[in-house]
Short mmCIF file of N, CA, C and O in Angstrom, two decimals:
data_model
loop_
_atom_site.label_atom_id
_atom_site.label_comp_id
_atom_site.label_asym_id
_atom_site.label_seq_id
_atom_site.Cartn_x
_atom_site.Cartn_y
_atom_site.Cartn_z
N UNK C 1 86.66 134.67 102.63
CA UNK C 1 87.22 134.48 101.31
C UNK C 1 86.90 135.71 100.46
O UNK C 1 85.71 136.00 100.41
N UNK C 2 87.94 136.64 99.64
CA UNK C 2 87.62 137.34 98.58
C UNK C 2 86.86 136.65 97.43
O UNK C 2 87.37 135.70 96.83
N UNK C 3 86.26 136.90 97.27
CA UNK C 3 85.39 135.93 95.86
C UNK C 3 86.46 137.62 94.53
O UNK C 3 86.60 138.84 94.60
N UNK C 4 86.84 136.51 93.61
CA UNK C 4 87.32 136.99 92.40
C UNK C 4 86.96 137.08 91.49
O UNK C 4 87.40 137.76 90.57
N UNK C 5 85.73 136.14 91.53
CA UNK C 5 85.06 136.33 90.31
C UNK C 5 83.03 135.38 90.24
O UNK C 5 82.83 134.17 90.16
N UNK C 6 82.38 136.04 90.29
CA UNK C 6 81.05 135.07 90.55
C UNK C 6 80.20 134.93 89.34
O UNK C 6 79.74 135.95 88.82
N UNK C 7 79.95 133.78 88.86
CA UNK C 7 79.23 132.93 87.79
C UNK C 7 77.89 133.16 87.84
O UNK C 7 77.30 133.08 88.91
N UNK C 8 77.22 133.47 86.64
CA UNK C 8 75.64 133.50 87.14
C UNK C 8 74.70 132.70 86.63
O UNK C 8 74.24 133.35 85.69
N UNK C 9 73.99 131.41 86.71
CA UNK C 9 73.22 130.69 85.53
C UNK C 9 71.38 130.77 86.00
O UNK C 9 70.95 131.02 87.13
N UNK C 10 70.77 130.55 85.07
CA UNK C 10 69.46 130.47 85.62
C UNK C 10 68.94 129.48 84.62
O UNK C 10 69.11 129.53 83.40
N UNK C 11 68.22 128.48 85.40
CA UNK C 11 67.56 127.29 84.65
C UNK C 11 65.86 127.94 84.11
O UNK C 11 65.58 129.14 84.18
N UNK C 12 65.24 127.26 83.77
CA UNK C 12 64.18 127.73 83.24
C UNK C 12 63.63 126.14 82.54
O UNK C 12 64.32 125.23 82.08
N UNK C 13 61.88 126.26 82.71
CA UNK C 13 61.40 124.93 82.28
C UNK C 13 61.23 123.99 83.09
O UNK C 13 60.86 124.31 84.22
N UNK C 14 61.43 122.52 82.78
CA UNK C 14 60.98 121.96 83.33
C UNK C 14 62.54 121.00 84.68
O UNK C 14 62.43 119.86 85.14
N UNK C 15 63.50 121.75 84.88
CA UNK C 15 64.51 121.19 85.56
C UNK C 15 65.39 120.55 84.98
O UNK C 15 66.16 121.32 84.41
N UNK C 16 65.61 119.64 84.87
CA UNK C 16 66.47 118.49 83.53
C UNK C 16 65.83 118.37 82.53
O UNK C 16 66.21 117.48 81.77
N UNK C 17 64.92 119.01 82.23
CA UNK C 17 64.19 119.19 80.92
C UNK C 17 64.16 120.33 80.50
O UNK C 17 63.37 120.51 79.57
N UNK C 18 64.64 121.02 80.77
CA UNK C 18 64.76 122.65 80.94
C UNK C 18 65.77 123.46 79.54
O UNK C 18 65.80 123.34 78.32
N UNK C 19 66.26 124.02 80.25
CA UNK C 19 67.30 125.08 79.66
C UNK C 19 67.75 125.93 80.65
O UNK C 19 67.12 126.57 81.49
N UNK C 20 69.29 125.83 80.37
CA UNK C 20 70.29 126.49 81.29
C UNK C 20 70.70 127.69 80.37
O UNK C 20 70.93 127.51 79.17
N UNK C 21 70.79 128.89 80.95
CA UNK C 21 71.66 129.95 80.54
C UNK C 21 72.46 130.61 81.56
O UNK C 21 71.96 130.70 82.68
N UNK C 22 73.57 131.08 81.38
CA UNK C 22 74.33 132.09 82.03
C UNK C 22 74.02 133.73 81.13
O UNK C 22 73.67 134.13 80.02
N UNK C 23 74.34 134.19 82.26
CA UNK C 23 73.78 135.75 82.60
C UNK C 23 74.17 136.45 81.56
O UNK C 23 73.27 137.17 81.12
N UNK C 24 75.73 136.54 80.70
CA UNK C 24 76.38 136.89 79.65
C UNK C 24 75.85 135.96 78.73
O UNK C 24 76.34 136.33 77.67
N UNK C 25 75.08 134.90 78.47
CA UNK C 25 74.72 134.37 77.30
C UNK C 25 75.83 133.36 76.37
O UNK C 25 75.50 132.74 75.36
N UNK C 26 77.43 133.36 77.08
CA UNK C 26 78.21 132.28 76.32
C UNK C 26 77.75 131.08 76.35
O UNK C 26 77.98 130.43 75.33
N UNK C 27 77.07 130.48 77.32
CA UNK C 27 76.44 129.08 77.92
C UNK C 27 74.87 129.10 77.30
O UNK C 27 74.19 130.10 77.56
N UNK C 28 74.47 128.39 76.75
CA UNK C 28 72.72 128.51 76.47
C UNK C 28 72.45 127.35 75.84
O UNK C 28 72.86 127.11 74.70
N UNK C 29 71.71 126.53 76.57
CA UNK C 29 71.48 124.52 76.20
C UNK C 29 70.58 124.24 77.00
O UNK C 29 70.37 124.63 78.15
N UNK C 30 69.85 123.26 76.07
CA UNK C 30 68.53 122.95 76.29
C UNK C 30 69.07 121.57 77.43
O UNK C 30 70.26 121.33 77.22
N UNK C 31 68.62 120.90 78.26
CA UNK C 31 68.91 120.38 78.72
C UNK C 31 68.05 118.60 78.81
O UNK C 31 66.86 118.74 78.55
N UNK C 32 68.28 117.67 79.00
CA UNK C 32 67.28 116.49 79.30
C UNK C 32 67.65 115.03 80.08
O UNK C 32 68.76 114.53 80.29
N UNK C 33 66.88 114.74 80.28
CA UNK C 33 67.16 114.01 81.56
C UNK C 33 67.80 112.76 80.28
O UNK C 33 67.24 112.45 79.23
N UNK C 34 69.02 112.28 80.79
CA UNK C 34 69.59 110.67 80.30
C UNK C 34 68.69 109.64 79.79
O UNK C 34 67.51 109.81 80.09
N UNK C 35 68.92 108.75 79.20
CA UNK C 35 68.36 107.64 78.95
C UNK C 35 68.11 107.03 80.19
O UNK C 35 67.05 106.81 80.77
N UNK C 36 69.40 106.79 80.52
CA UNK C 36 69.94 105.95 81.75
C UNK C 36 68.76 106.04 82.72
O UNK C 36 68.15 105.05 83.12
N UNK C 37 68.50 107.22 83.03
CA UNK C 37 67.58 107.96 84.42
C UNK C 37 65.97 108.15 83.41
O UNK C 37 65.27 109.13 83.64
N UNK C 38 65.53 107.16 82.36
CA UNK C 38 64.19 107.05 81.89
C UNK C 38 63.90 108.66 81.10
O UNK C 38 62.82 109.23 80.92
N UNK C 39 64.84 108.95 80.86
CA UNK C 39 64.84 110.47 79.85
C UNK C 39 64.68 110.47 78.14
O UNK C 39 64.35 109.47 77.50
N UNK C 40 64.89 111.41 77.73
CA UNK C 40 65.22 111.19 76.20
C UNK C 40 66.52 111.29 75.99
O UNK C 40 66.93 110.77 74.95
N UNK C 41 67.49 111.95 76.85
CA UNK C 41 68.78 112.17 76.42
C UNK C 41 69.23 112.52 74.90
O UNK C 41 70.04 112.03 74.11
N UNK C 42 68.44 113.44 74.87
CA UNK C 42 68.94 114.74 73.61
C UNK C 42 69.24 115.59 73.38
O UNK C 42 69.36 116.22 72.33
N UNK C 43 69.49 115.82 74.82
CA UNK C 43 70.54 116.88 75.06
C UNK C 43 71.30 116.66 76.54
O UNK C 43 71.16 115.78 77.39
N UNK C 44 72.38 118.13 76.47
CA UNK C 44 72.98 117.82 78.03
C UNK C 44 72.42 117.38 79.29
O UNK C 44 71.23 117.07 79.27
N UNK C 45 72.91 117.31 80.16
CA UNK C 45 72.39 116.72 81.46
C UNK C 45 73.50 118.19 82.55
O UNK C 45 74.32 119.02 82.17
N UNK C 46 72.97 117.86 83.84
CA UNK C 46 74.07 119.13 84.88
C UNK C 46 75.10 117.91 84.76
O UNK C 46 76.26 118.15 84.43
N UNK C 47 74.75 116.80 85.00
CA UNK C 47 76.01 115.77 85.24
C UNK C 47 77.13 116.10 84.41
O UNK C 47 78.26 116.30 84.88
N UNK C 48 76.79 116.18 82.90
CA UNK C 48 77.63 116.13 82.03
C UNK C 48 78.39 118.11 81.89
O UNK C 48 79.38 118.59 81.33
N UNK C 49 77.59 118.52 82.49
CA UNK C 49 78.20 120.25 82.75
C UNK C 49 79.39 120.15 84.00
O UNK C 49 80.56 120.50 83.90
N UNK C 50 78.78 119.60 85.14
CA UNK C 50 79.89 119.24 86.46
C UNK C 50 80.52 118.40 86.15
O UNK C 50 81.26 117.98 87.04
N UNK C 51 80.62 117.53 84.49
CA UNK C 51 81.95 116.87 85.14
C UNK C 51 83.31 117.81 84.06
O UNK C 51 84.54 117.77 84.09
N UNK C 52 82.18 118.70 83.08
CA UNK C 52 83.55 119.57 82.09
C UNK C 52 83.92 120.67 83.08
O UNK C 52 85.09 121.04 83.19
N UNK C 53 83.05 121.12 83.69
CA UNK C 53 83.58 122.29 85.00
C UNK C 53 84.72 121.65 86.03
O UNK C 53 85.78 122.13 86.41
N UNK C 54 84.21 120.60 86.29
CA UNK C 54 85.20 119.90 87.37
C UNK C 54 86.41 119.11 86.36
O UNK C 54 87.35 118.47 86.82
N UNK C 55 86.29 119.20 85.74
CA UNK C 55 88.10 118.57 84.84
C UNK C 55 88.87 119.77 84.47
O UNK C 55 89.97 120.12 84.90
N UNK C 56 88.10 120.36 83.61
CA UNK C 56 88.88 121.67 83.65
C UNK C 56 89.53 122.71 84.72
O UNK C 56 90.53 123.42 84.65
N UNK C 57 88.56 122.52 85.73
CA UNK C 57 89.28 123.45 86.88
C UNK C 57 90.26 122.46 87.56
O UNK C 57 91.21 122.94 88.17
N UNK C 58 90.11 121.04 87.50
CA UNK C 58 91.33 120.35 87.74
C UNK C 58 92.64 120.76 87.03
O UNK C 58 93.74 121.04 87.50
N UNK C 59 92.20 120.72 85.80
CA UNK C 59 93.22 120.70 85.13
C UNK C 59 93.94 121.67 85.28
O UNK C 59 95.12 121.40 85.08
N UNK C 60 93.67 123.14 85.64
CA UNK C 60 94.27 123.92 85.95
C UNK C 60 95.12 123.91 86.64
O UNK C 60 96.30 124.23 86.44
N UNK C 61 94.19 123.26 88.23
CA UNK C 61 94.80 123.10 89.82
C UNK C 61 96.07 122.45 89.22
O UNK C 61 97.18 122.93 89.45
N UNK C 62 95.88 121.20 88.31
CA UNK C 62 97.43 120.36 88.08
C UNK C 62 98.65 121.13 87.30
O UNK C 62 99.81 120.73 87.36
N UNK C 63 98.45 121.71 86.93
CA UNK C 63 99.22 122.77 86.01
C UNK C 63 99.63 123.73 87.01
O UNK C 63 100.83 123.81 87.28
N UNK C 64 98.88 124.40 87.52
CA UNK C 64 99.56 125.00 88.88
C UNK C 64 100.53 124.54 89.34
O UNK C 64 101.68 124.95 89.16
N UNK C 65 100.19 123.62 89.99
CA UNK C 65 101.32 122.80 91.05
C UNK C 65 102.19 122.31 90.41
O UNK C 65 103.28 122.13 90.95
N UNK C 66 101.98 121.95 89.09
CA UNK C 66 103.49 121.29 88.17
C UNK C 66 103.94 122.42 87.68
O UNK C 66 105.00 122.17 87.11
N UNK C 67 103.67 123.54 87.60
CA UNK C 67 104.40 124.82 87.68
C UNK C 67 105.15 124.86 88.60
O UNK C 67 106.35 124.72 88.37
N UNK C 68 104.79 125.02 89.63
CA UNK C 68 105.21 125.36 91.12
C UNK C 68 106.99 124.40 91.11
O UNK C 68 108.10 124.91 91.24
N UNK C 69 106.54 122.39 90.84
CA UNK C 69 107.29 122.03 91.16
C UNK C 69 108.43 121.85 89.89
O UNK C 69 109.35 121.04 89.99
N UNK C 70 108.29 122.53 88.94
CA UNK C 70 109.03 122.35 87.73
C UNK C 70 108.46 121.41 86.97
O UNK C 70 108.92 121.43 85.83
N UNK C 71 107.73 120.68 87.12
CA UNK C 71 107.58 119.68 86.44
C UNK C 71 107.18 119.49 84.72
O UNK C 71 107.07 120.54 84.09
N UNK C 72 107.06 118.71 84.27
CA UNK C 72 106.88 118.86 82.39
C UNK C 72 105.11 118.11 82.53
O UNK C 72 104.82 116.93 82.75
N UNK C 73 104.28 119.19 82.33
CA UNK C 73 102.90 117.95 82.00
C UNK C 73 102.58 118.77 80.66
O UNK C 73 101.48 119.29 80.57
N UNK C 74 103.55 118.91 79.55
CA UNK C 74 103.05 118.56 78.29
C UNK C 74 101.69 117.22 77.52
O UNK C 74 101.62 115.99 77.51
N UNK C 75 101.11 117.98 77.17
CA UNK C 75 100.31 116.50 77.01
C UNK C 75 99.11 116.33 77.85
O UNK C 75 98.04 115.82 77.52
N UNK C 76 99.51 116.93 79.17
CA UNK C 76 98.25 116.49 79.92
C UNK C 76 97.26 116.71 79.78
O UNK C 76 96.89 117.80 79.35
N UNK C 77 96.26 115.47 80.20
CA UNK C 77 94.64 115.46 79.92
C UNK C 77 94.02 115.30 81.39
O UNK C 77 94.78 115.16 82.35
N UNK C 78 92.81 115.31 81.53
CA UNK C 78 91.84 115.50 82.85
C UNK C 78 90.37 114.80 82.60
O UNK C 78 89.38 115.44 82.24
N UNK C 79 90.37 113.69 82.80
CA UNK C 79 89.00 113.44 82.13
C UNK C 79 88.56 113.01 84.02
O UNK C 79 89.10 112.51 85.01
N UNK C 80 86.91 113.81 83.49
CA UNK C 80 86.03 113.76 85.04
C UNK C 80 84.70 112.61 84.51
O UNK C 80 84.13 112.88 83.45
N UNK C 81 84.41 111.76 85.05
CA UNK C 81 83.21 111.01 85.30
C UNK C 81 82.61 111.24 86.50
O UNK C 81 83.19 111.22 87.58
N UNK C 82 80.84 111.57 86.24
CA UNK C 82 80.64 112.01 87.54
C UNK C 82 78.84 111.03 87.31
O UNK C 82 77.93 111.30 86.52
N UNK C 83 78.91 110.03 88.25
CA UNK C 83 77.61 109.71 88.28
C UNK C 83 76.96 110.20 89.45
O UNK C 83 77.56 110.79 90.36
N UNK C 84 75.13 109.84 89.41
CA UNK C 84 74.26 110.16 89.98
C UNK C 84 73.46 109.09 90.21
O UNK C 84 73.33 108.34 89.24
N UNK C 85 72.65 108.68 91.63
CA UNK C 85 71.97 107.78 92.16
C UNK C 85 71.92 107.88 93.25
O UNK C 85 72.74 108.45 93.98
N UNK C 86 70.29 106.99 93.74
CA UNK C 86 69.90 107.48 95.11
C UNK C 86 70.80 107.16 96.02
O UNK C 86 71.47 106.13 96.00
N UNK C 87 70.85 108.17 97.01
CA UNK C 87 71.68 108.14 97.80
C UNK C 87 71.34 107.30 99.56
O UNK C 87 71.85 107.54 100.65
N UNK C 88 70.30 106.31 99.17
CA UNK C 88 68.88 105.35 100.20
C UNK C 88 69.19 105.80 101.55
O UNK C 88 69.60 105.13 102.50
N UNK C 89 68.78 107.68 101.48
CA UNK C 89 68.00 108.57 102.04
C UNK C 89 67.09 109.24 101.44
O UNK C 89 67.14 110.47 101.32
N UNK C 90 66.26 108.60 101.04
CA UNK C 90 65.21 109.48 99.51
C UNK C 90 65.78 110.60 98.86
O UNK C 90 65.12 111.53 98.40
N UNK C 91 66.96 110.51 98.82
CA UNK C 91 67.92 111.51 97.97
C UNK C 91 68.43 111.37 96.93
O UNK C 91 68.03 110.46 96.20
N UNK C 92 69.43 112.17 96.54
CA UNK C 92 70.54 111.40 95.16
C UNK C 92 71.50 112.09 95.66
O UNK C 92 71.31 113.19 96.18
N UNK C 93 73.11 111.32 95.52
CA UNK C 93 73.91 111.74 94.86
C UNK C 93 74.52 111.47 94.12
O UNK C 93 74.06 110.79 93.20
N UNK C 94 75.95 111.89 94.11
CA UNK C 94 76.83 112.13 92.95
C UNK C 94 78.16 111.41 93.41
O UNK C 94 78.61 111.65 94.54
N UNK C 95 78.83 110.48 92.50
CA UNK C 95 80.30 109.74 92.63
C UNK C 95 81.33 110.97 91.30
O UNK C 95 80.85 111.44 90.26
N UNK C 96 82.66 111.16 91.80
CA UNK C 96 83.01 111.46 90.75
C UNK C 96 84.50 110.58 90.51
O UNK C 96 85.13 110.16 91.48
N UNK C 97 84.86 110.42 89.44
CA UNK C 97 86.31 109.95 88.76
C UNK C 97 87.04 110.88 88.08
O UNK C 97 86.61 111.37 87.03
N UNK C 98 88.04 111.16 88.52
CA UNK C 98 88.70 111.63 87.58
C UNK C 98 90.16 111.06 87.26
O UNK C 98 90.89 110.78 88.22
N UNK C 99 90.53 110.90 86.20
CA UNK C 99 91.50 110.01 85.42
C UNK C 99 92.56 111.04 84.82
O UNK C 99 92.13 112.12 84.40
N UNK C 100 93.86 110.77 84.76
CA UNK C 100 95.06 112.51 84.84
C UNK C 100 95.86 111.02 84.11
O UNK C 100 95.85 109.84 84.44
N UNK C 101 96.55 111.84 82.91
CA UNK C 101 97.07 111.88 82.15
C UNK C 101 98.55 112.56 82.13
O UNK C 101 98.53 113.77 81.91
N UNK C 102 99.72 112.03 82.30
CA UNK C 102 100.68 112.87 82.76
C UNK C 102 102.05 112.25 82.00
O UNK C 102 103.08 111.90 82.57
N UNK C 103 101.75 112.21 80.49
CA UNK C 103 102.74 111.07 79.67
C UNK C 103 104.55 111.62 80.16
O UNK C 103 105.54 110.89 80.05
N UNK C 104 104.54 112.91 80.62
CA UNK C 104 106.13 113.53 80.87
C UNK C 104 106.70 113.21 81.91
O UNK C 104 107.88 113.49 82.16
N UNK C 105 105.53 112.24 83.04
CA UNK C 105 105.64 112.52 84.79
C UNK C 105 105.97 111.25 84.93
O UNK C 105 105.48 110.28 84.36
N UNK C 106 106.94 111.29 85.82
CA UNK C 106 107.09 109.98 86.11
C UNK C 106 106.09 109.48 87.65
O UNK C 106 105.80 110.18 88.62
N UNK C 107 105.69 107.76 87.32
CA UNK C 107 103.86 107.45 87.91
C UNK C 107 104.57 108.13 89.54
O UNK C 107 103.93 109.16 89.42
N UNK C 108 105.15 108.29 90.56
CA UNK C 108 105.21 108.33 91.82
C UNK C 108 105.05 109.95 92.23
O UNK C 108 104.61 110.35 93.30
N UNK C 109 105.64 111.02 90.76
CA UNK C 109 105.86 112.24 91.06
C UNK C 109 104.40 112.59 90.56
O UNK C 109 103.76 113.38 91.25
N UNK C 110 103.76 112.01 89.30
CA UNK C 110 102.73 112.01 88.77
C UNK C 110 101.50 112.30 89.80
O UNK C 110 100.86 113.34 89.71
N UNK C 111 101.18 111.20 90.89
CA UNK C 111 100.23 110.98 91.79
C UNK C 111 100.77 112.00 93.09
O UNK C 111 100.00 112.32 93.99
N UNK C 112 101.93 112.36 93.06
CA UNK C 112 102.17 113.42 94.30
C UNK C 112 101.61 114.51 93.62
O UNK C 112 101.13 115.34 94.38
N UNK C 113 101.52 114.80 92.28
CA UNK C 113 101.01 116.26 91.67
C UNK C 113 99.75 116.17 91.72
O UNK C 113 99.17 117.24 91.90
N UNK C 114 99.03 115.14 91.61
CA UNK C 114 97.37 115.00 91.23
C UNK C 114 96.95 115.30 93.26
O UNK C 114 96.31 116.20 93.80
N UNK C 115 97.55 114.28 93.76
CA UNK C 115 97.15 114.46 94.91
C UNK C 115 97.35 116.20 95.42
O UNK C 115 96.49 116.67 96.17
N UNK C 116 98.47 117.03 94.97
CA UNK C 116 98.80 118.35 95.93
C UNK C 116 97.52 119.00 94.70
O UNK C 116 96.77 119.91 95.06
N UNK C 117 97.44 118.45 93.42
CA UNK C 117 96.16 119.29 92.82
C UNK C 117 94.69 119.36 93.47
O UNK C 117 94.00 120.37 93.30
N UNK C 118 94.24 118.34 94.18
CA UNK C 118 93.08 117.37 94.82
C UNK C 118 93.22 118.28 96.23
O UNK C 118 92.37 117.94 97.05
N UNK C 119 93.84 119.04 96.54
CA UNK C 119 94.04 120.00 98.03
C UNK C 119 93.50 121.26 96.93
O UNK C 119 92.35 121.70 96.97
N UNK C 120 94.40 121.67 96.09
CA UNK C 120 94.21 122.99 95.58
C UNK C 120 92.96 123.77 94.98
O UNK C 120 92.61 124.92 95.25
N UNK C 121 92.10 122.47 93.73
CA UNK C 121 91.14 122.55 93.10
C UNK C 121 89.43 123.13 94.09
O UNK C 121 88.91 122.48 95.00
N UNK C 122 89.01 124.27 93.60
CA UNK C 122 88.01 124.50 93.79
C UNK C 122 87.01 123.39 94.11
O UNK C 122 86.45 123.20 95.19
N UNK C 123 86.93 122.89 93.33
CA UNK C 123 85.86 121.70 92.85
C UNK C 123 86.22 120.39 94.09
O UNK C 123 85.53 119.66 94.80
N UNK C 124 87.38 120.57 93.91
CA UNK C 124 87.94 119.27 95.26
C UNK C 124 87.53 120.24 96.51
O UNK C 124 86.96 119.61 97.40
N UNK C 125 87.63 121.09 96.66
CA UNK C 125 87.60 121.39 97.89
C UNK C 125 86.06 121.59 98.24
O UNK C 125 85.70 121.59 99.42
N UNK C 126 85.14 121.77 97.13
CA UNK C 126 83.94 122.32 97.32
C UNK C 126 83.37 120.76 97.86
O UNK C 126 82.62 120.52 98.80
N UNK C 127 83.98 119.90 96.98
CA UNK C 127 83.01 118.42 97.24
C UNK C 127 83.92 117.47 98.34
O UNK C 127 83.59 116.29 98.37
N UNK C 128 84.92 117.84 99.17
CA UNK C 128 85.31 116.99 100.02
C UNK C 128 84.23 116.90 100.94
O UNK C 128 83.37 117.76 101.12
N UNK C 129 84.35 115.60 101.62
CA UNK C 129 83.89 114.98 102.49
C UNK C 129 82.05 115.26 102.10
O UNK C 129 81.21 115.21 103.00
N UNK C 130 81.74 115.49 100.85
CA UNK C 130 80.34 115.37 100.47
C UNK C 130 79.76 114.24 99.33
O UNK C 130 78.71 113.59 99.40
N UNK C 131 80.95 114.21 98.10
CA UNK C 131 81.13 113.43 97.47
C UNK C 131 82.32 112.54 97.35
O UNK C 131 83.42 113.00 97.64
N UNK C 132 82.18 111.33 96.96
CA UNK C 132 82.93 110.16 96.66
C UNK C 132 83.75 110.97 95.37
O UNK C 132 83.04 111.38 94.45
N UNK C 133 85.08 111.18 95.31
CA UNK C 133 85.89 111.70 94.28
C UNK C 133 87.37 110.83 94.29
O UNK C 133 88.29 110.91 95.11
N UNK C 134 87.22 109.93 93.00
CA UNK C 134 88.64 108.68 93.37
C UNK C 134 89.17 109.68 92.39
O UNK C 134 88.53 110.51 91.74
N UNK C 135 90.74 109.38 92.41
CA UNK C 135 91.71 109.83 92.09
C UNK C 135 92.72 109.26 90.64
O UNK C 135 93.76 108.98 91.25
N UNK C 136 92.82 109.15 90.12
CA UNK C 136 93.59 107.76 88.99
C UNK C 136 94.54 108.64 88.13
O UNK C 136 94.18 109.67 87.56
N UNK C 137 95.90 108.09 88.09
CA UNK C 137 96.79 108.74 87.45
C UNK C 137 97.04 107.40 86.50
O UNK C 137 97.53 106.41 87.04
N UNK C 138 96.70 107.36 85.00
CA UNK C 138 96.88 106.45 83.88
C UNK C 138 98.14 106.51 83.28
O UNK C 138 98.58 107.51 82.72
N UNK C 139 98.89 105.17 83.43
CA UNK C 139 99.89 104.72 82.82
C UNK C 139 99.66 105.23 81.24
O UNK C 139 98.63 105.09 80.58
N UNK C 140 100.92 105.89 80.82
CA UNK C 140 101.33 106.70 79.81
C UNK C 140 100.77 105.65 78.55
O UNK C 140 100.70 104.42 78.64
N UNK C 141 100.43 106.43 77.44
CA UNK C 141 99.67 105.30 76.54
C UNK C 141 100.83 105.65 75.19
O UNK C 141 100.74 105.04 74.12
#
């Protein structure tokens, strides 16, 4: 693979208690573990970083391909849910959702675009067959 472009972050502290920065300094947040997971949750979590990295680069992938096929996704939205829990191998992982928004698409052409996006996306391709990633194309509101 040509790599086009490489990201640089370095944590610092105490891990989910920490602080994340990238190398250029646009990114810089203190970080803390959830309520949920016995934290203070007063600030970000990685969960809540992987799931705006992973919608957005969806969102792209879908825009791509509805380029490609003509299609109209005026409007469109990308929302990612991504939980975390043991994975009972003394591990953890990660489930993700993501929910596509496609008020111009009609639902059959809609889910053929999300699905040819779900091949294309970085993020899909990085987490196939590692993480649980469902798919949901939401009836137009």
């Amino acid at each position: 693979m040509q790599v086009l472009y490489t990201a640089s972050a370095r944590a610092t502290g105490d891990g989910r208690d920490g602080r994340v920065r990238t190398s250029d300094g646009t990114l810089d947040l203190g970080l803390a573990v959830p309520k949920e997971m016995g934290g203070a949750g007063d600030a970000a979590n990685p969960e809540q970083l992987f799931a705006a990295g992973y919608a957005a680069c969806f969102h792209s992938a879908l825009r791509l391909v509805a380029r490609k096929a003509r299609a109209d996704v005026s409007g469109s939205v990308v929302e990612a849910e991504v939980g975390i829990g043991p994975n009972g191998s003394g591990g953890f992982g990660l489930t993700v959702a993501l929910a596509v928004d496609l008020p111009a698409v009609e639902r059959a052409a809609a889910e053929q675009l999300v699905a040819q996006a779900h091949q294309v996306c970085p993020y899909s391709n990085a987490t196939r067959g590692n993480v649980e990633v469902a798919l949901t194309v939401r009836e137009a509101r």
